[in-house]
Tab-separated table of C-alpha atoms in Angstrom:
chain	number	residue	atom	x	y	z
A	79	UNK	CA	-5.698	70.692	-33.846
A	80	UNK	CA	-6.409	68.085	-30.892
A	81	UNK	CA	-7.401	64.603	-31.177
A	82	UNK	CA	-11.469	65.780	-29.648
A	83	UNK	CA	-11.541	69.154	-31.542
A	84	UNK	CA	-11.748	66.861	-35.342
A	85	UNK	CA	-14.149	64.617	-34.229
A	86	UNK	CA	-16.546	67.407	-32.908
A	87	UNK	CA	-15.519	69.488	-35.583
A	88	UNK	CA	-16.439	65.928	-38.781
A	89	UNK	CA	-19.161	65.152	-36.493
A	90	UNK	CA	-20.613	68.691	-37.263
A	91	UNK	CA	-20.881	68.040	-40.469
A	92	UNK	CA	-22.959	65.890	-40.790
A	93	UNK	CA	-25.761	68.216	-38.073
A	94	UNK	CA	-28.640	69.196	-41.101
A	95	UNK	CA	-30.731	72.456	-40.603
A	96	UNK	CA	-33.531	72.370	-38.250
A	97	UNK	CA	-32.071	69.266	-37.277
A	98	UNK	CA	-33.362	68.281	-32.746
A	99	UNK	CA	-30.639	66.452	-31.739
A	100	UNK	CA	-29.035	64.911	-28.259
A	101	UNK	CA	-25.303	65.836	-27.656
A	102	UNK	CA	-23.260	63.531	-24.739
A	103	UNK	CA	-21.196	64.306	-22.631
A	104	UNK	CA	-18.273	64.401	-22.452
A	105	UNK	CA	-16.700	64.754	-26.569
A	106	UNK	CA	-20.315	64.817	-28.339
A	107	UNK	CA	-20.362	67.707	-26.047
A	108	UNK	CA	-17.903	69.760	-28.213
A	109	UNK	CA	-19.636	69.147	-30.631
A	110	UNK	CA	-22.377	72.046	-30.571
A	111	UNK	CA	-18.707	74.634	-31.201
A	112	UNK	CA	-18.304	73.870	-34.370
A	113	UNK	CA	-22.165	74.631	-35.425
A	114	UNK	CA	-23.054	78.222	-36.447
A	115	UNK	CA	-26.511	79.314	-34.379
A	116	UNK	CA	-27.859	80.972	-37.289
A	117	UNK	CA	-27.996	77.100	-38.624
A	118	UNK	CA	-32.263	76.608	-36.827
A	119	UNK	CA	-30.030	73.949	-35.200
A	120	UNK	CA	-32.228	73.216	-30.835
A	121	UNK	CA	-30.046	70.555	-28.802
A	122	UNK	CA	-31.507	68.923	-26.685
A	123	UNK	CA	-30.355	67.553	-23.239
A	124	UNK	CA	-31.908	64.471	-21.485
A	125	UNK	CA	-33.207	66.197	-18.454
A	126	UNK	CA	-35.800	68.426	-19.600
A	127	UNK	CA	-33.969	70.962	-22.767
A	128	UNK	CA	-35.508	71.743	-26.347
A	129	UNK	CA	-33.034	74.209	-27.161
A	130	UNK	CA	-29.624	74.155	-25.356
A	131	UNK	CA	-27.478	77.211	-25.256
A	132	UNK	CA	-23.488	77.461	-24.330
A	133	UNK	CA	-22.590	78.947	-20.667
A	134	UNK	CA	-24.355	81.804	-19.017
A	135	UNK	CA	-21.924	85.096	-18.115
A	136	UNK	CA	-20.009	84.566	-15.115
A	137	UNK	CA	-22.354	85.053	-11.665
A	138	UNK	CA	-25.176	84.680	-13.933
A	139	UNK	CA	-26.753	80.643	-14.254
A	140	UNK	CA	-28.975	79.778	-12.629
A	141	UNK	CA	-29.124	76.222	-10.877
A	142	UNK	CA	-32.763	75.070	-12.390
A	143	UNK	CA	-30.889	75.850	-15.955
A	144	UNK	CA	-28.117	72.757	-16.878
A	145	UNK	CA	-27.634	70.412	-18.504
A	146	UNK	CA	-26.866	66.604	-18.694
A	147	UNK	CA	-24.209	66.527	-17.445
A	148	UNK	CA	-24.772	68.694	-14.451
A	149	UNK	CA	-23.063	72.019	-16.504
A	150	UNK	CA	-24.879	75.816	-16.054
A	151	UNK	CA	-26.994	76.338	-19.783
A	152	UNK	CA	-28.857	79.337	-21.315
A	153	UNK	CA	-32.126	78.550	-23.411
A	154	UNK	CA	-31.416	79.771	-27.099
A	155	UNK	CA	-34.919	81.577	-28.514
A	156	UNK	CA	-37.870	78.920	-28.366
A	157	UNK	CA	-36.782	76.895	-26.662
A	158	UNK	CA	-38.839	74.972	-24.036
A	159	UNK	CA	-38.654	72.561	-21.185
A	160	UNK	CA	-40.157	69.804	-20.873
A	161	UNK	CA	-40.075	67.551	-18.065
A	162	UNK	CA	-38.661	63.372	-18.874
A	163	UNK	CA	-41.664	61.208	-19.548
A	164	UNK	CA	-42.167	63.994	-23.564
A	165	UNK	CA	-38.166	64.013	-22.753
A	166	UNK	CA	-37.535	60.618	-23.758
A	167	UNK	CA	-41.329	60.324	-25.668
A	168	UNK	CA	-38.829	62.749	-27.964
A	169	UNK	CA	-36.167	59.922	-28.049
A	170	UNK	CA	-38.328	56.366	-27.993
A	171	UNK	CA	-41.027	58.209	-30.395
A	172	UNK	CA	-39.143	59.212	-33.589
A	173	UNK	CA	-38.497	62.993	-32.737
A	174	UNK	CA	-35.424	63.092	-32.058
A	175	UNK	CA	-33.127	63.684	-35.843
A	176	UNK	CA	-29.955	62.853	-33.784
A	177	UNK	CA	-27.554	61.638	-31.096
A	178	UNK	CA	-24.261	61.576	-31.001
A	179	UNK	CA	-23.313	59.238	-27.952
A	180	UNK	CA	-19.109	58.477	-26.994
A	181	UNK	CA	-17.951	54.476	-26.876
A	182	UNK	CA	-16.608	52.437	-25.151
A	183	UNK	CA	-17.057	49.935	-28.187
A	184	UNK	CA	-18.230	49.689	-31.713
A	185	UNK	CA	-18.604	45.812	-34.093
A	186	UNK	CA	-18.521	44.379	-36.859
A	187	UNK	CA	-22.711	44.334	-36.357
A	188	UNK	CA	-22.542	47.473	-35.497
A	189	UNK	CA	-23.559	47.492	-32.102
A	190	UNK	CA	-23.074	50.180	-29.600
A	191	UNK	CA	-21.226	49.206	-26.430
A	192	UNK	CA	-20.316	52.048	-23.864
A	193	UNK	CA	-22.306	52.566	-20.597
A	194	UNK	CA	-20.524	49.863	-18.209
A	195	UNK	CA	-17.203	47.923	-17.759
A	196	UNK	CA	-17.942	44.186	-15.321
A	197	UNK	CA	-16.917	45.003	-12.223
A	198	UNK	CA	-14.092	48.257	-12.636
A	199	UNK	CA	-17.290	50.778	-13.836
A	200	UNK	CA	-21.134	50.660	-13.294
A	201	UNK	CA	-22.047	53.803	-13.853
A	202	UNK	CA	-25.698	53.127	-14.811
A	203	UNK	CA	-26.499	53.570	-18.431
A	204	UNK	CA	-29.116	56.812	-17.824
A	205	UNK	CA	-30.230	57.283	-21.434
A	206	UNK	CA	-27.892	55.869	-23.279
A	207	UNK	CA	-29.890	53.196	-24.474
A	208	UNK	CA	-33.223	55.465	-24.701
A	209	UNK	CA	-31.132	57.674	-27.222
A	210	UNK	CA	-29.502	54.158	-29.176
A	211	UNK	CA	-32.415	52.507	-29.411
A	212	UNK	CA	-34.700	54.981	-30.971
A	213	UNK	CA	-32.952	57.998	-32.584
A	214	UNK	CA	-33.442	58.595	-35.902
A	215	UNK	CA	-29.380	58.519	-36.751
A	216	UNK	CA	-27.217	57.225	-34.481
A	217	UNK	CA	-23.581	58.656	-35.018
A	218	UNK	CA	-20.423	57.244	-32.028
A	219	UNK	CA	-17.767	60.228	-31.964
A	220	UNK	CA	-14.934	58.590	-30.277
A	221	UNK	CA	-10.995	58.196	-30.242
A	222	UNK	CA	-9.513	54.695	-32.510
A	223	UNK	CA	-8.163	53.421	-29.552
A	224	UNK	CA	-7.502	52.845	-26.192
A	225	UNK	CA	-4.296	53.163	-24.062
A	226	UNK	CA	-3.453	51.487	-27.846
A	227	UNK	CA	-5.647	49.335	-27.961
A	228	UNK	CA	-8.104	48.776	-30.463
A	229	UNK	CA	-11.986	49.869	-29.491
A	230	UNK	CA	-13.129	49.185	-32.707
A	231	UNK	CA	-13.930	45.404	-32.562
A	232	UNK	CA	-15.553	42.853	-34.481
A	233	UNK	CA	-17.895	41.496	-31.812
A	234	UNK	CA	-18.678	43.885	-28.337
A	235	UNK	CA	-17.138	41.859	-25.722
A	236	UNK	CA	-19.394	44.934	-23.380
A	237	UNK	CA	-22.763	44.856	-22.238
A	238	UNK	CA	-24.220	45.990	-25.746
A	239	UNK	CA	-26.122	49.656	-25.156
A	240	UNK	CA	-28.760	48.670	-28.292
A	241	UNK	CA	-28.909	45.711	-30.692
A	242	UNK	CA	-29.070	48.338	-32.923
A	243	UNK	CA	-27.259	49.047	-36.105
A	244	UNK	CA	-25.329	52.971	-35.693
A	245	UNK	CA	-25.259	54.679	-38.597
A	246	UNK	CA	-21.623	56.903	-38.275
A	247	UNK	CA	-18.361	56.141	-36.087
A	248	UNK	CA	-16.548	59.441	-35.925
A	249	UNK	CA	-13.056	59.252	-34.743
A	250	UNK	CA	-9.675	60.821	-34.715
A	251	UNK	CA	-8.524	58.071	-36.758
A	252	UNK	CA	-10.661	57.687	-39.506
A	253	UNK	CA	-15.060	58.268	-39.973
A	254	UNK	CA	-16.720	54.683	-40.640
A	255	UNK	CA	-19.838	53.640	-41.063
A	256	UNK	CA	-20.691	50.270	-40.410
A	257	UNK	CA	-23.529	48.645	-42.680
A	258	UNK	CA	-25.981	45.040	-43.307
A	259	UNK	CA	-22.063	44.162	-44.963
A	260	UNK	CA	-19.631	44.841	-42.389
A	261	UNK	CA	-18.330	48.308	-41.607
A	262	UNK	CA	-17.408	50.659	-43.893
A	263	UNK	CA	-14.177	52.781	-43.981
A	264	UNK	CA	-15.358	55.920	-45.550
A	265	UNK	CA	-12.588	58.693	-44.625
A	266	UNK	CA	-8.781	58.214	-43.352
A	267	UNK	CA	-8.281	61.638	-41.129
A	268	UNK	CA	-6.185	64.112	-42.097
A	269	UNK	CA	-2.487	61.985	-42.568
A	270	UNK	CA	-3.385	58.933	-41.187
A	271	UNK	CA	-2.879	55.776	-44.097
A	272	UNK	CA	-5.608	53.435	-44.544
A	273	UNK	CA	-3.038	51.145	-43.209
A	274	UNK	CA	-3.051	52.807	-39.910
A	275	UNK	CA	-6.413	53.318	-39.037
A	276	UNK	CA	-5.714	49.017	-40.397
A	277	UNK	CA	-3.481	49.172	-37.765
A	278	UNK	CA	-5.571	50.908	-35.051
A	279	UNK	CA	-8.799	48.482	-35.971
A	280	UNK	CA	-9.025	45.172	-34.909
A	281	UNK	CA	-13.211	44.590	-37.235
A	282	UNK	CA	-12.385	43.930	-40.497
A	283	UNK	CA	-13.043	47.463	-42.670
A	284	UNK	CA	-14.436	47.019	-45.510
A	285	UNK	CA	-12.778	49.336	-48.119
A	286	UNK	CA	-12.962	50.673	-52.148
A	287	UNK	CA	-11.227	51.943	-53.587
A	288	UNK	CA	-9.901	55.185	-53.037
A	289	UNK	CA	-10.244	56.231	-50.038
A	290	UNK	CA	-10.559	59.764	-49.457
A	291	UNK	CA	-9.343	62.680	-46.119
A	292	UNK	CA	-12.232	63.524	-44.126
A	293	UNK	CA	-12.306	68.057	-45.605
A	294	UNK	CA	-12.718	69.676	-43.028
A	295	UNK	CA	-14.658	73.510	-43.302
A	296	UNK	CA	-13.757	75.844	-42.142
A	297	UNK	CA	-14.507	76.950	-38.426
A	298	UNK	CA	-16.758	80.399	-38.209
B	93	UNK	CA	-54.661	69.026	-0.071
B	94	UNK	CA	-54.018	68.917	3.794
B	95	UNK	CA	-51.229	71.936	4.661
B	96	UNK	CA	-48.587	72.851	4.202
B	97	UNK	CA	-46.017	71.166	7.382
B	98	UNK	CA	-41.863	71.315	8.739
B	99	UNK	CA	-39.478	69.921	7.329
B	100	UNK	CA	-39.725	67.797	10.380
B	101	UNK	CA	-43.071	66.905	10.687
B	102	UNK	CA	-42.583	66.056	7.179
B	103	UNK	CA	-40.027	63.952	8.067
B	104	UNK	CA	-41.889	62.976	10.116
B	105	UNK	CA	-44.648	60.634	8.285
B	106	UNK	CA	-41.389	58.884	7.334
B	107	UNK	CA	-41.186	55.694	8.707
B	108	UNK	CA	-38.717	53.675	8.426
B	109	UNK	CA	-38.397	50.800	5.996
B	110	UNK	CA	-40.340	53.839	3.419
B	111	UNK	CA	-40.616	53.592	-0.750
B	112	UNK	CA	-40.068	57.628	-1.956
B	113	UNK	CA	-39.743	58.411	-5.353
B	114	UNK	CA	-37.746	61.828	-4.758
B	115	UNK	CA	-37.832	64.416	-7.929
B	116	UNK	CA	-34.767	65.394	-9.002
B	117	UNK	CA	-31.321	65.464	-12.016
B	118	UNK	CA	-28.284	65.294	-10.319
B	119	UNK	CA	-29.852	66.818	-7.391
B	120	UNK	CA	-31.349	69.180	-10.554
B	121	UNK	CA	-34.739	70.004	-8.541
B	122	UNK	CA	-33.891	68.064	-5.270
B	123	UNK	CA	-36.678	68.657	-2.358
B	124	UNK	CA	-32.370	69.959	-0.133
B	125	UNK	CA	-35.247	71.231	2.743
B	126	UNK	CA	-36.969	67.729	2.722
B	127	UNK	CA	-34.451	65.674	2.741
B	128	UNK	CA	-31.766	67.050	4.947
B	129	UNK	CA	-35.490	66.530	6.980
B	130	UNK	CA	-34.996	62.857	6.675
B	131	UNK	CA	-30.574	63.023	7.408
B	132	UNK	CA	-32.026	64.234	11.085
B	133	UNK	CA	-34.750	62.766	11.335
B	134	UNK	CA	-31.884	59.315	11.153
B	135	UNK	CA	-33.959	56.944	9.242
B	136	UNK	CA	-33.408	53.495	8.297
B	137	UNK	CA	-33.905	51.161	5.831
B	138	UNK	CA	-35.442	53.393	2.757
B	139	UNK	CA	-35.350	52.657	-0.902
B	140	UNK	CA	-35.279	55.707	-3.369
B	141	UNK	CA	-36.938	55.217	-7.054
B	142	UNK	CA	-34.871	57.914	-8.344
B	143	UNK	CA	-33.306	59.043	-11.982
B	144	UNK	CA	-30.165	58.544	-9.430
B	145	UNK	CA	-27.984	59.579	-6.417
B	146	UNK	CA	-26.977	63.033	-7.014
B	147	UNK	CA	-23.292	63.737	-5.563
B	148	UNK	CA	-21.945	63.521	-1.167
B	149	UNK	CA	-23.340	66.025	-0.345
B	150	UNK	CA	-25.404	67.745	-2.897
B	151	UNK	CA	-29.722	66.382	-2.903
B	152	UNK	CA	-30.248	62.524	-2.406
B	153	UNK	CA	-26.553	62.280	-1.847
B	154	UNK	CA	-26.457	63.651	1.087
B	155	UNK	CA	-29.714	60.381	1.557
B	156	UNK	CA	-26.661	57.783	0.619
B	157	UNK	CA	-23.550	58.923	2.628
B	158	UNK	CA	-26.357	59.073	6.137
B	159	UNK	CA	-26.779	55.632	5.247
B	160	UNK	CA	-29.757	55.479	4.652
B	161	UNK	CA	-30.480	53.958	2.171
B	162	UNK	CA	-30.567	50.035	1.185
B	163	UNK	CA	-32.122	50.116	-1.817
B	164	UNK	CA	-31.748	52.481	-4.731
B	165	UNK	CA	-33.902	52.200	-8.326
B	166	UNK	CA	-32.141	54.325	-10.494
B	167	UNK	CA	-30.518	54.877	-13.983
B	168	UNK	CA	-27.721	56.229	-12.947
B	169	UNK	CA	-25.120	56.029	-10.351
B	170	UNK	CA	-22.129	57.810	-12.059
B	171	UNK	CA	-21.443	59.775	-10.131
B	172	UNK	CA	-21.914	58.977	-7.042
B	173	UNK	CA	-18.710	56.785	-6.014
B	174	UNK	CA	-20.582	56.116	-2.837
B	175	UNK	CA	-23.489	54.484	-4.021
B	176	UNK	CA	-21.178	52.359	-5.991
B	177	UNK	CA	-19.060	51.719	-3.216
B	178	UNK	CA	-22.668	50.467	-1.733
B	179	UNK	CA	-23.493	48.249	-4.701
B	180	UNK	CA	-20.094	46.422	-5.074
B	181	UNK	CA	-20.016	45.509	-1.062
B	182	UNK	CA	-24.006	45.000	-1.004
B	183	UNK	CA	-24.519	47.534	1.245
B	184	UNK	CA	-27.673	48.840	-1.336
B	185	UNK	CA	-28.951	46.798	-3.223
B	186	UNK	CA	-28.738	48.808	-6.655
B	187	UNK	CA	-31.606	48.725	-9.896
B	188	UNK	CA	-30.651	50.479	-12.823
B	189	UNK	CA	-33.127	51.169	-15.182
B	190	UNK	CA	-32.711	53.024	-18.808
B	191	UNK	CA	-34.324	56.622	-18.107
B	192	UNK	CA	-36.763	56.590	-20.309
B	193	UNK	CA	-37.649	52.644	-19.347
B	194	UNK	CA	-37.586	54.610	-15.623
B	195	UNK	CA	-40.233	57.563	-15.974
B	196	UNK	CA	-42.983	55.461	-18.350
B	197	UNK	CA	-42.774	53.013	-14.814
B	198	UNK	CA	-43.264	55.690	-12.441
B	199	UNK	CA	-45.869	57.070	-15.142
B	200	UNK	CA	-47.345	53.891	-15.865
B	201	UNK	CA	-48.107	53.411	-12.222
B	202	UNK	CA	-49.399	56.895	-11.198
B	203	UNK	CA	-51.478	56.715	-14.296
B	204	UNK	CA	-53.115	52.936	-13.119
B	205	UNK	CA	-51.822	50.449	-16.467
B	206	UNK	CA	-51.042	48.004	-15.569
B	207	UNK	CA	-46.429	48.835	-17.397
B	208	UNK	CA	-45.218	50.073	-20.388
B	209	UNK	CA	-43.709	48.328	-24.143
B	210	UNK	CA	-40.386	49.521	-25.494
B	211	UNK	CA	-37.664	48.613	-27.100
B	212	UNK	CA	-34.883	50.164	-25.045
B	213	UNK	CA	-33.421	46.740	-23.251
B	214	UNK	CA	-33.953	44.888	-26.312
B	215	UNK	CA	-31.400	42.677	-26.664
B	216	UNK	CA	-29.230	43.401	-23.746
B	217	UNK	CA	-28.744	43.258	-20.010
B	218	UNK	CA	-31.792	44.871	-18.962
B	219	UNK	CA	-33.813	42.207	-21.035
B	220	UNK	CA	-32.854	39.479	-18.792
B	221	UNK	CA	-35.788	37.579	-17.576
B	222	UNK	CA	-38.762	39.732	-18.666
B	223	UNK	CA	-41.080	38.893	-20.536
B	224	UNK	CA	-41.569	40.497	-24.105
B	225	UNK	CA	-43.963	41.104	-26.904
B	226	UNK	CA	-43.627	40.952	-30.557
B	227	UNK	CA	-46.245	43.894	-31.988
B	228	UNK	CA	-46.857	44.593	-35.672
B	229	UNK	CA	-43.102	43.185	-36.095
B	230	UNK	CA	-41.615	44.769	-32.962
B	231	UNK	CA	-40.193	43.425	-30.035
B	232	UNK	CA	-41.199	45.526	-27.539
B	233	UNK	CA	-39.887	44.478	-23.530
B	234	UNK	CA	-42.747	45.214	-20.771
B	235	UNK	CA	-41.672	47.310	-17.492
B	236	UNK	CA	-44.093	46.644	-14.618
B	237	UNK	CA	-45.272	50.620	-13.433
B	238	UNK	CA	-42.947	51.473	-10.409
B	239	UNK	CA	-45.135	53.104	-7.276
B	240	UNK	CA	-43.606	54.337	-3.920
B	241	UNK	CA	-44.590	55.299	-0.477
B	242	UNK	CA	-44.263	58.200	-0.960
B	243	UNK	CA	-43.889	61.347	-3.168
B	244	UNK	CA	-40.836	63.868	-2.527
B	245	UNK	CA	-41.657	66.386	-4.901
B	246	UNK	CA	-39.739	69.661	-5.547
B	247	UNK	CA	-41.305	72.504	-7.174
B	248	UNK	CA	-40.799	75.988	-8.417
B	249	UNK	CA	-43.920	77.691	-7.151
B	250	UNK	CA	-46.891	76.173	-5.415
B	251	UNK	CA	-50.016	78.160	-4.914
B	252	UNK	CA	-53.022	77.664	-0.997
B	253	UNK	CA	-54.529	74.932	-2.462
B	254	UNK	CA	-50.969	73.052	-3.833
B	255	UNK	CA	-51.360	73.690	-7.517
B	256	UNK	CA	-47.926	73.018	-9.363
B	257	UNK	CA	-44.899	74.859	-11.438
B	258	UNK	CA	-41.548	74.122	-12.059
B	259	UNK	CA	-38.247	75.359	-13.923
B	260	UNK	CA	-37.123	75.196	-16.732
B	261	UNK	CA	-35.015	71.156	-16.310
B	262	UNK	CA	-35.839	71.681	-12.868
B	263	UNK	CA	-39.360	69.887	-14.496
B	264	UNK	CA	-36.542	66.445	-14.251
B	265	UNK	CA	-39.408	63.949	-12.353
B	266	UNK	CA	-40.913	66.302	-10.355
B	267	UNK	CA	-44.893	66.039	-12.500
B	268	UNK	CA	-44.581	62.448	-13.063
B	269	UNK	CA	-43.928	61.122	-9.220
B	270	UNK	CA	-46.159	63.305	-7.903
B	271	UNK	CA	-48.989	60.788	-9.837
B	272	UNK	CA	-47.126	57.935	-8.318
B	273	UNK	CA	-46.650	58.462	-4.546
B	274	UNK	CA	-49.126	57.064	-2.139
B	275	UNK	CA	-48.679	60.391	-0.261
B	276	UNK	CA	-46.533	63.964	-1.495
B	277	UNK	CA	-45.259	66.457	-0.310
B	278	UNK	CA	-43.988	68.533	-2.159
B	279	UNK	CA	-41.189	71.551	-1.414
B	280	UNK	CA	-42.157	75.041	-3.257
B	281	UNK	CA	-39.494	77.461	-3.809
B	282	UNK	CA	-41.965	80.306	-3.133
B	283	UNK	CA	-46.175	79.942	-1.911
B	284	UNK	CA	-48.437	82.421	-3.881
B	285	UNK	CA	-52.155	83.250	-3.833
B	286	UNK	CA	-54.463	80.690	-5.635
B	287	UNK	CA	-54.306	82.793	-9.661
B	288	UNK	CA	-51.068	83.822	-9.810
B	289	UNK	CA	-49.809	80.309	-10.970
B	290	UNK	CA	-52.853	80.730	-14.196
B	291	UNK	CA	-54.353	77.664	-14.436
B	292	UNK	CA	-52.736	76.917	-17.892
B	293	UNK	CA	-49.552	76.925	-16.080
B	294	UNK	CA	-50.431	74.403	-13.052
B	295	UNK	CA	-47.902	71.030	-14.448
B	296	UNK	CA	-48.965	69.182	-10.982
B	297	UNK	CA	-52.749	69.457	-9.537
B	298	UNK	CA	-53.252	70.916	-6.014
B	299	UNK	CA	-55.579	67.003	-5.993
B	300	UNK	CA	-52.015	65.730	-6.485
B	301	UNK	CA	-50.423	66.964	-3.051
B	302	UNK	CA	-51.896	66.794	0.069
B	303	UNK	CA	-48.239	67.767	1.784
B	304	UNK	CA	-46.979	71.023	1.676
B	305	UNK	CA	-43.528	72.214	2.685
B	306	UNK	CA	-43.314	75.530	5.074
B	307	UNK	CA	-41.402	78.467	3.261
B	308	UNK	CA	-37.650	78.546	4.426
B	309	UNK	CA	-37.183	80.361	7.229
């Protein structure tokens, strides 16, 4: 299993029946592959659909139905199409149960930076600031390091996406829960030691007793 | 509603230096024929307010490539390297706004509000230079309305009085922008007799629409 699949499968286990969930583009979008369709979960794409479905069969794609990354999608039974004001009303207004986003940095305060690298990459924040400010639960899904450099740091050096403390960080090495006291190491990836996680992290991790190995549910 | 006009005639209404609200999300739900006509007419110094600038060769990306745009207000320019290089070189003045804030600023203008209060952006670069207000113990940013000289709208269907309906994710900013342009030009996929779009299905009432684009030949 590669790192992305591991992260996506572990994040999927956080999604409960009946939730409304927004998945970011890239790695977070893989999470949908591991959420059984009979779990009654609705995925929102902020460009305007509740009830995002899989890509349609070849040749049946419709240019009027895409996800927030511009990719062709379908819609599940019960889907609704909405405009951007409604879409962000859902996000800000406390109606979105969970968002899963990628990250450039997460720090000991649980702050996320994921929209800008000054002087290098200025794509714009898109919907990320609204999602992190407004979703009831914010999960960051990212590789633990970037080219060997830690992404979980004492304090973000990149511009923040929001000052809200995110709820969970899932990486290829660990599951970390930001808390008022700091970053709690909750789980380590299969075959990864606590020491391995700490070496790949420049932030202080709070470790209380044995840290269990991630348990992955079998995929259906 | 003043009637149906050609894309070229619509472009003629738009002066150099105009501000344009343009519907669409990465080119989905963007009035492509209007944009092609603007490119052909060689306008200059336009301000574009939109979710994004699509990508080169598509939607608003064509305006960027043609060098017609001097100012952009958008939430995301990541898929258009030409907008990014224009921003870095200083040829295009780019204001980045969180997507939910952008749509609400446009909505505020269209609905006659003096602005909106949002917690999005608090404690980030977006807060810089802005007023904050505390309400019931929570801090909010004061975000001002955004209106424009024109709203260029893409719709699914229009009827003869200009009522508009939209399809799936091609709604996006269109129904909101239709209130915030001084002049509203809508490009429908098809034009149908009055009544085909039932009153409950009308998302933009025709009273808001100044011009419809004639059907594609």
